[in-house]
Amino acid sequence: MNIVLSRDSQVRGMENTVTNAEKYFGQFCSLLAAYTRKTARLRDKADQLVRQLVDFANTETPELRAAVRSFAEDLAKVQDYRQAEVERLETKVVTPLKLYGAQIKQTRAEIKKFKRVRNNEIKQLEKLEKLRQKSPSDRQMISQAETRVQRASVDASRTTQQLEETIDTFQKQKLKDLQKIFSDFITIEMVFHAKAVEVYSSAFQALESYDLERDLEDFRAKMRGVYGLYDPRPLTDTAPSLASLGSLAGQSAESPIRNQRKEEEASEDNSTDEDPVEDLRGQRQGLHQ
């Protein structure tokens, strides 16, 4: 009977191992799946920001338009990397944790099988004890009962050994999987952030080099071209005739500033015909997995 109690204690320890794995691996799976979904939602919001930046750039002056478009393209690149991050998290982190449920279920089935064998051993031992108490002189019945107990004990010993091997394999695999899953998680995050920092650094430098004064000059020239120049001096008797004013107006219309602005406006019209940033999902299909 002491052997049976020892086996019970041993199996309880095995059950605790499986129960803890089921509890914590399940929590890890749930949290990391949520982490992956949050990352995907962050990618989607950044995609919206990219589209808004491109729309805004198309309404602005040349220098700002170029700077904002460049920034939008860099931000889109980061979302390509984030898409790869999401896919790798799903494949290398979340999926292996999901599959752990089947392994835990199989291990529990082995424990359940052992319990049936152990219960049979306990049952045969109890029958033998009752028989010895009720019919101590019936040697034939007692001998048969002892044989059944011996067989049940052999089955329990064999099943216990098999269960020990199963639990040992389970624990070894659990530790290896835990190490690999979280190593993959860290590697995926490091790769993403390293690439993101590289692109963000380029974007920062591009924004820093933006020529604000040139855009202001362009804006002011545009305003002057739209509204004309206002001369506050009063008219005198020597004021030019209407004909001469018309002549001056014609000359003003062909001034260097206007000519320059026309060329720039033509350049703006051509630039607005450029293709906007393509749908990011299509770009991402070519990324390395």
mmCIF file of C-alpha atoms in Angstrom:
data_model
loop_
_atom_site.group_PDB
_atom_site.id
_atom_site.type_symbol
_atom_site.label_atom_id
_atom_site.label_comp_id
_atom_site.label_asym_id
_atom_site.label_seq_id
_atom_site.Cartn_x
_atom_site.Cartn_y
_atom_site.Cartn_z
ATOM 1 C CA MET A 1 0.000 0.000 0.000
ATOM 2 C CA ASN A 2 2.928 2.314 0.645
ATOM 3 C CA ILE A 3 3.975 1.830 -2.970
ATOM 4 C CA VAL A 4 0.515 2.923 -4.109
ATOM 5 C CA LEU A 5 0.677 6.064 -1.960
ATOM 6 C CA SER A 6 4.123 6.829 -3.338
ATOM 7 C CA ARG A 7 2.782 6.536 -6.876
ATOM 8 C CA ASP A 8 -0.102 8.848 -6.026
ATOM 9 C CA SER A 9 2.309 11.505 -4.796
ATOM 10 C CA GLN A 10 4.442 11.078 -7.911
ATOM 11 C CA VAL A 11 1.456 11.418 -10.240
ATOM 12 C CA ARG A 12 0.224 14.526 -8.423
ATOM 13 C CA GLY A 13 3.579 16.133 -9.155
ATOM 14 C CA MET A 14 3.240 15.147 -12.813
ATOM 15 C CA GLU A 15 -0.282 16.538 -12.967
ATOM 16 C CA ASN A 16 0.913 19.834 -11.490
ATOM 17 C CA THR A 17 3.557 20.068 -14.204
ATOM 18 C CA VAL A 18 0.965 19.626 -16.939
ATOM 19 C CA THR A 19 -1.581 21.897 -15.237
ATOM 20 C CA ASN A 20 0.932 24.735 -14.873
ATOM 21 C CA ALA A 21 1.985 24.379 -18.497
ATOM 22 C CA GLU A 22 -1.654 24.441 -19.607
ATOM 23 C CA LYS A 23 -2.390 27.534 -17.504
ATOM 24 C CA TYR A 24 0.640 29.669 -18.335
ATOM 25 C CA PHE A 25 1.102 28.643 -21.952
ATOM 26 C CA GLY A 26 -2.572 29.408 -22.481
ATOM 27 C CA GLN A 27 -2.080 32.860 -20.956
ATOM 28 C CA PHE A 28 1.052 33.440 -23.036
ATOM 29 C CA CYS A 29 -0.872 32.476 -26.172
ATOM 30 C CA SER A 30 -3.773 34.794 -25.362
ATOM 31 C CA LEU A 31 -1.540 37.773 -24.517
ATOM 32 C CA LEU A 32 0.814 37.372 -27.474
ATOM 33 C CA ALA A 33 -2.123 36.939 -29.851
ATOM 34 C CA ALA A 34 -3.540 40.210 -28.489
ATOM 35 C CA TYR A 35 -0.092 41.810 -28.833
ATOM 36 C CA THR A 36 0.020 40.734 -32.484
ATOM 37 C CA ARG A 37 -3.484 42.092 -33.152
ATOM 38 C CA LYS A 38 -2.578 45.417 -31.527
ATOM 39 C CA THR A 39 0.526 45.615 -33.712
ATOM 40 C CA ALA A 40 -1.617 44.969 -36.792
ATOM 41 C CA ARG A 41 -4.026 47.730 -35.752
ATOM 42 C CA LEU A 42 -1.099 50.106 -35.257
ATOM 43 C CA ARG A 43 0.040 49.248 -38.795
ATOM 44 C CA ASP A 44 -3.451 50.045 -40.124
ATOM 45 C CA LYS A 45 -3.544 53.431 -38.369
ATOM 46 C CA ALA A 46 -0.119 54.284 -39.757
ATOM 47 C CA ASP A 47 -1.366 53.350 -43.240
ATOM 48 C CA GLN A 48 -4.186 55.858 -42.804
ATOM 49 C CA LEU A 49 -1.666 58.485 -41.735
ATOM 50 C CA VAL A 50 0.409 57.800 -44.866
ATOM 51 C CA ARG A 51 -2.620 58.333 -47.091
ATOM 52 C CA GLN A 52 -3.501 61.577 -45.311
ATOM 53 C CA LEU A 53 0.073 62.816 -45.648
ATOM 54 C CA VAL A 54 0.048 62.160 -49.399
ATOM 55 C CA ASP A 55 -3.293 63.953 -49.789
ATOM 56 C CA PHE A 56 -1.963 66.908 -47.785
ATOM 57 C CA ALA A 57 1.288 67.047 -49.762
ATOM 58 C CA ASN A 58 -0.622 67.414 -53.009
ATOM 59 C CA THR A 59 -2.113 70.700 -51.732
ATOM 60 C CA GLU A 60 1.162 72.291 -50.624
ATOM 61 C CA THR A 61 4.101 74.239 -52.048
ATOM 62 C CA PRO A 62 6.855 72.353 -53.902
ATOM 63 C CA GLU A 63 9.429 72.114 -51.117
ATOM 64 C CA LEU A 64 6.914 71.051 -48.471
ATOM 65 C CA ARG A 65 5.226 68.676 -50.918
ATOM 66 C CA ALA A 66 8.523 66.922 -51.594
ATOM 67 C CA ALA A 67 9.403 66.763 -47.875
ATOM 68 C CA VAL A 68 6.013 65.406 -46.806
ATOM 69 C CA ARG A 69 5.920 62.852 -49.621
ATOM 70 C CA SER A 70 9.381 61.649 -48.671
ATOM 71 C CA PHE A 71 8.268 61.341 -45.053
ATOM 72 C CA ALA A 72 5.131 59.434 -46.090
ATOM 73 C CA GLU A 73 7.210 57.009 -48.168
ATOM 74 C CA ASP A 74 9.524 56.354 -45.207
ATOM 75 C CA LEU A 75 6.549 55.847 -42.907
ATOM 76 C CA ALA A 76 5.090 53.406 -45.448
ATOM 77 C CA LYS A 77 8.374 51.453 -45.438
ATOM 78 C CA VAL A 78 8.147 51.109 -41.666
ATOM 79 C CA GLN A 79 4.642 49.687 -42.048
ATOM 80 C CA ASP A 80 6.003 47.153 -44.536
ATOM 81 C CA TYR A 81 8.406 46.040 -41.824
ATOM 82 C CA ARG A 82 5.591 46.051 -39.283
ATOM 83 C CA GLN A 83 3.527 43.831 -41.588
ATOM 84 C CA ALA A 84 6.421 41.372 -41.704
ATOM 85 C CA GLU A 85 6.631 41.596 -37.917
ATOM 86 C CA VAL A 86 2.937 40.705 -37.582
ATOM 87 C CA GLU A 87 3.241 37.729 -39.936
ATOM 88 C CA ARG A 88 6.328 36.383 -38.167
ATOM 89 C CA LEU A 89 4.772 36.789 -34.726
ATOM 90 C CA GLU A 90 1.752 34.826 -35.885
ATOM 91 C CA THR A 91 3.866 32.061 -37.449
ATOM 92 C CA LYS A 92 6.714 31.691 -34.956
ATOM 93 C CA VAL A 93 5.138 32.726 -31.660
ATOM 94 C CA VAL A 94 1.342 32.492 -31.578
ATOM 95 C CA THR A 95 0.873 29.331 -33.660
ATOM 96 C CA PRO A 96 3.348 27.167 -31.662
ATOM 97 C CA LEU A 97 1.598 28.237 -28.451
ATOM 98 C CA LYS A 98 -1.774 27.315 -29.947
ATOM 99 C CA LEU A 99 -0.480 23.877 -30.895
ATOM 100 C CA TYR A 100 0.592 23.247 -27.319
ATOM 101 C CA GLY A 101 -3.001 22.538 -26.390
ATOM 102 C CA ALA A 102 -2.939 19.236 -28.330
ATOM 103 C CA GLN A 103 0.276 18.134 -26.633
ATOM 104 C CA ILE A 104 -1.121 18.906 -23.190
ATOM 105 C CA LYS A 105 -4.307 16.991 -24.040
ATOM 106 C CA GLN A 106 -2.274 13.941 -25.049
ATOM 107 C CA THR A 107 -0.209 14.076 -21.852
ATOM 108 C CA ARG A 108 -3.359 14.317 -19.752
ATOM 109 C CA ALA A 109 -4.679 11.220 -21.519
ATOM 110 C CA GLU A 110 -1.548 9.346 -20.424
ATOM 111 C CA ILE A 111 -2.091 10.448 -16.820
ATOM 112 C CA LYS A 112 -5.742 9.375 -17.011
ATOM 113 C CA LYS A 113 -4.666 5.961 -18.293
ATOM 114 C CA PHE A 114 -2.287 5.559 -15.378
ATOM 115 C CA LYS A 115 -5.036 6.460 -12.908
ATOM 116 C CA ARG A 116 -7.254 3.687 -14.257
ATOM 117 C CA VAL A 117 -4.445 1.165 -13.793
ATOM 118 C CA ARG A 118 -3.665 2.494 -10.323
ATOM 119 C CA ASN A 119 -7.331 2.355 -9.302
ATOM 120 C CA ASN A 120 -7.479 -1.262 -10.439
ATOM 121 C CA GLU A 121 -4.427 -2.027 -8.290
ATOM 122 C CA ILE A 122 -6.044 -0.368 -5.263
ATOM 123 C CA LYS A 123 -9.286 -2.251 -5.911
ATOM 124 C CA GLN A 124 -7.489 -5.643 -6.038
ATOM 125 C CA LEU A 125 -5.589 -4.824 -2.847
ATOM 126 C CA GLU A 126 -8.831 -3.966 -1.053
ATOM 127 C CA LYS A 127 -10.437 -7.227 -2.209
ATOM 128 C CA LEU A 128 -7.471 -9.199 -0.951
ATOM 129 C CA GLU A 129 -7.622 -7.528 2.463
ATOM 130 C CA LYS A 130 -11.354 -8.196 2.794
ATOM 131 C CA LEU A 131 -10.893 -11.821 1.766
ATOM 132 C CA ARG A 132 -8.139 -12.318 4.330
ATOM 133 C CA GLN A 133 -10.403 -10.888 7.004
ATOM 134 C CA LYS A 134 -13.546 -12.808 6.064
ATOM 135 C CA SER A 135 -12.070 -16.116 4.887
ATOM 136 C CA PRO A 136 -8.525 -16.420 6.250
ATOM 137 C CA SER A 137 -8.625 -20.185 5.785
ATOM 138 C CA ASP A 138 -9.653 -20.137 2.137
ATOM 139 C CA ARG A 139 -6.158 -20.416 0.684
ATOM 140 C CA GLN A 140 -7.313 -20.953 -2.880
ATOM 141 C CA MET A 141 -9.359 -17.724 -2.994
ATOM 142 C CA ILE A 142 -6.621 -15.812 -1.253
ATOM 143 C CA SER A 143 -4.021 -17.142 -3.686
ATOM 144 C CA GLN A 144 -6.147 -16.096 -6.666
ATOM 145 C CA ALA A 145 -6.631 -12.655 -5.142
ATOM 146 C CA GLU A 146 -2.893 -12.323 -4.533
ATOM 147 C CA THR A 147 -2.263 -13.243 -8.170
ATOM 148 C CA ARG A 148 -4.667 -10.521 -9.316
ATOM 149 C CA VAL A 149 -2.966 -8.026 -7.027
ATOM 150 C CA GLN A 150 0.416 -8.999 -8.403
ATOM 151 C CA ARG A 151 -0.745 -8.541 -11.987
ATOM 152 C CA ALA A 152 -2.336 -5.190 -11.157
ATOM 153 C CA SER A 153 0.870 -4.106 -9.423
ATOM 154 C CA VAL A 154 2.988 -5.095 -12.432
ATOM 155 C CA ASP A 155 0.641 -3.143 -14.738
ATOM 156 C CA ALA A 156 0.821 -0.137 -12.434
ATOM 157 C CA SER A 157 4.628 -0.283 -12.297
ATOM 158 C CA ARG A 158 4.881 -0.514 -16.076
ATOM 159 C CA THR A 159 2.366 2.287 -16.583
ATOM 160 C CA THR A 160 4.159 4.442 -14.009
ATOM 161 C CA GLN A 161 7.442 4.001 -15.847
ATOM 162 C CA GLN A 162 5.807 4.911 -19.145
ATOM 163 C CA LEU A 163 4.208 7.942 -17.544
ATOM 164 C CA GLU A 164 7.543 9.052 -16.097
ATOM 165 C CA GLU A 165 9.094 8.883 -19.550
ATOM 166 C CA THR A 166 6.142 10.767 -21.038
ATOM 167 C CA ILE A 167 6.315 13.534 -18.450
ATOM 168 C CA ASP A 168 10.100 13.764 -18.761
ATOM 169 C CA THR A 169 9.765 14.159 -22.541
ATOM 170 C CA PHE A 170 6.969 16.683 -22.055
ATOM 171 C CA GLN A 171 9.021 18.775 -19.622
ATOM 172 C CA LYS A 172 12.110 18.703 -21.831
ATOM 173 C CA GLN A 173 10.103 19.735 -24.886
ATOM 174 C CA LYS A 174 8.307 22.431 -22.897
ATOM 175 C CA LEU A 175 11.582 24.030 -21.824
ATOM 176 C CA LYS A 176 12.993 23.893 -25.347
ATOM 177 C CA ASP A 177 9.810 25.345 -26.823
ATOM 178 C CA LEU A 178 9.687 28.096 -24.231
ATOM 179 C CA GLN A 179 13.266 29.056 -25.020
ATOM 180 C CA LYS A 180 12.675 29.020 -28.788
ATOM 181 C CA ILE A 181 9.335 30.832 -28.759
ATOM 182 C CA PHE A 182 10.577 33.748 -26.691
ATOM 183 C CA SER A 183 13.920 33.843 -28.501
ATOM 184 C CA ASP A 184 11.982 34.127 -31.769
ATOM 185 C CA PHE A 185 9.796 36.820 -30.222
ATOM 186 C CA ILE A 186 12.819 38.905 -29.206
ATOM 187 C CA THR A 187 14.534 38.366 -32.574
ATOM 188 C CA ILE A 188 11.428 39.453 -34.494
ATOM 189 C CA GLU A 189 11.114 42.588 -32.364
ATOM 190 C CA MET A 190 14.810 43.454 -32.656
ATOM 191 C CA VAL A 191 14.790 43.073 -36.445
ATOM 192 C CA PHE A 192 11.720 45.278 -36.776
ATOM 193 C CA HIS A 193 12.995 48.007 -34.489
ATOM 194 C CA ALA A 194 16.469 47.999 -36.050
ATOM 195 C CA LYS A 195 14.995 48.493 -39.521
ATOM 196 C CA ALA A 196 12.470 51.034 -38.246
ATOM 197 C CA VAL A 197 15.190 53.105 -36.559
ATOM 198 C CA GLU A 198 17.167 53.126 -39.807
ATOM 199 C CA VAL A 199 14.193 54.386 -41.820
ATOM 200 C CA TYR A 200 13.099 56.855 -39.136
ATOM 201 C CA SER A 201 16.628 58.290 -39.039
ATOM 202 C CA SER A 202 16.489 58.877 -42.789
ATOM 203 C CA ALA A 203 13.040 60.472 -42.439
ATOM 204 C CA PHE A 204 14.263 62.751 -39.645
ATOM 205 C CA GLN A 205 17.223 63.923 -41.692
ATOM 206 C CA ALA A 206 14.970 64.615 -44.681
ATOM 207 C CA LEU A 207 12.622 66.719 -42.558
ATOM 208 C CA GLU A 208 15.584 68.566 -41.025
ATOM 209 C CA SER A 209 16.857 69.499 -44.488
ATOM 210 C CA TYR A 210 13.487 70.948 -45.533
ATOM 211 C CA ASP A 211 13.984 74.513 -46.884
ATOM 212 C CA LEU A 212 11.256 76.512 -45.150
ATOM 213 C CA GLU A 213 12.468 79.894 -46.405
ATOM 214 C CA ARG A 214 12.330 78.812 -50.022
ATOM 215 C CA ASP A 215 8.739 77.685 -49.550
ATOM 216 C CA LEU A 216 7.875 81.013 -47.937
ATOM 217 C CA GLU A 217 9.381 82.871 -50.874
ATOM 218 C CA ASP A 218 7.378 80.726 -53.256
ATOM 219 C CA PHE A 219 4.206 81.313 -51.231
ATOM 220 C CA ARG A 220 4.745 85.076 -51.109
ATOM 221 C CA ALA A 221 5.463 85.196 -54.820
ATOM 222 C CA LYS A 222 2.265 83.279 -55.451
ATOM 223 C CA MET A 223 0.285 85.697 -53.290
ATOM 224 C CA ARG A 224 1.733 88.667 -55.164
ATOM 225 C CA GLY A 225 0.948 86.987 -58.456
ATOM 226 C CA VAL A 226 -2.671 86.427 -57.409
ATOM 227 C CA TYR A 227 -3.488 89.750 -55.811
ATOM 228 C CA GLY A 228 -1.067 92.093 -57.663
ATOM 229 C CA LEU A 229 1.060 94.888 -56.194
ATOM 230 C CA TYR A 230 -0.628 97.834 -54.453
ATOM 231 C CA ASP A 231 1.007 101.248 -54.809
ATOM 232 C CA PRO A 232 -0.088 103.600 -51.970
ATOM 233 C CA ARG A 233 1.187 106.796 -53.684
ATOM 234 C CA PRO A 234 -1.562 109.270 -54.729
ATOM 235 C CA LEU A 235 -2.153 109.972 -58.363
ATOM 236 C CA THR A 236 -0.846 113.333 -59.761
ATOM 237 C CA ASP A 237 -1.371 115.318 -62.895
ATOM 238 C CA THR A 238 1.583 113.512 -64.366
ATOM 239 C CA ALA A 239 -0.131 110.178 -63.876
ATOM 240 C CA PRO A 240 0.103 107.990 -66.969
ATOM 241 C CA SER A 241 -2.836 107.690 -69.284
ATOM 242 C CA LEU A 242 -5.151 104.687 -69.268
ATOM 243 C CA ALA A 243 -3.468 103.460 -72.420
ATOM 244 C CA SER A 244 -0.049 103.606 -70.844
ATOM 245 C CA LEU A 245 -1.391 101.809 -67.698
ATOM 246 C CA GLY A 246 -2.675 99.059 -69.943
ATOM 247 C CA SER A 247 0.730 98.842 -71.565
ATOM 248 C CA LEU A 248 2.441 98.623 -68.147
ATOM 249 C CA ALA A 249 -0.024 95.999 -67.018
ATOM 250 C CA GLY A 250 0.842 93.931 -70.060
ATOM 251 C CA GLN A 251 4.548 94.278 -69.281
ATOM 252 C CA SER A 252 3.916 93.374 -65.630
ATOM 253 C CA ALA A 253 2.107 90.244 -66.701
ATOM 254 C CA GLU A 254 5.265 89.122 -68.489
ATOM 255 C CA SER A 255 7.628 90.051 -65.627
ATOM 256 C CA PRO A 256 10.335 87.565 -64.595
ATOM 257 C CA ILE A 257 8.478 86.744 -61.384
ATOM 258 C CA ARG A 258 5.316 85.801 -63.263
ATOM 259 C CA ASN A 259 7.276 83.822 -65.831
ATOM 260 C CA GLN A 260 9.048 81.971 -63.056
ATOM 261 C CA ARG A 261 5.729 81.277 -61.294
ATOM 262 C CA LYS A 262 4.168 79.971 -64.489
ATOM 263 C CA GLU A 263 6.988 77.525 -64.896
ATOM 264 C CA GLU A 264 6.648 76.437 -61.275
ATOM 265 C CA GLU A 265 2.878 76.054 -61.567
ATOM 266 C CA ALA A 266 3.362 73.930 -64.675
ATOM 267 C CA SER A 267 5.853 71.855 -62.706
ATOM 268 C CA GLU A 268 3.289 71.547 -59.874
ATOM 269 C CA ASP A 269 0.587 70.382 -62.287
ATOM 270 C CA ASN A 270 2.905 67.728 -63.667
ATOM 271 C CA SER A 271 3.947 66.602 -60.206
ATOM 272 C CA THR A 272 0.357 66.187 -59.033
ATOM 273 C CA ASP A 273 -0.113 63.670 -61.821
ATOM 274 C CA GLU A 274 2.414 61.367 -60.200
ATOM 275 C CA ASP A 275 1.039 58.131 -58.874
ATOM 276 C CA PRO A 276 0.175 58.337 -55.155
ATOM 277 C CA VAL A 277 1.699 55.900 -52.702
ATOM 278 C CA GLU A 278 0.430 52.506 -53.744
ATOM 279 C CA ASP A 279 -1.686 50.328 -51.520
ATOM 280 C CA LEU A 280 0.674 49.068 -48.866
ATOM 281 C CA ARG A 281 -0.802 45.587 -48.772
ATOM 282 C CA GLY A 282 0.328 45.036 -52.359
ATOM 283 C CA GLN A 283 3.842 46.247 -51.594
ATOM 284 C CA ARG A 284 4.118 43.933 -48.649
ATOM 285 C CA GLN A 285 3.483 40.783 -50.611
ATOM 286 C CA GLY A 286 7.087 40.882 -51.797
ATOM 287 C CA LEU A 287 8.651 41.023 -48.356
ATOM 288 C CA HIS A 288 10.777 38.168 -47.128
ATOM 289 C CA GLN A 289 8.993 36.015 -44.645
#
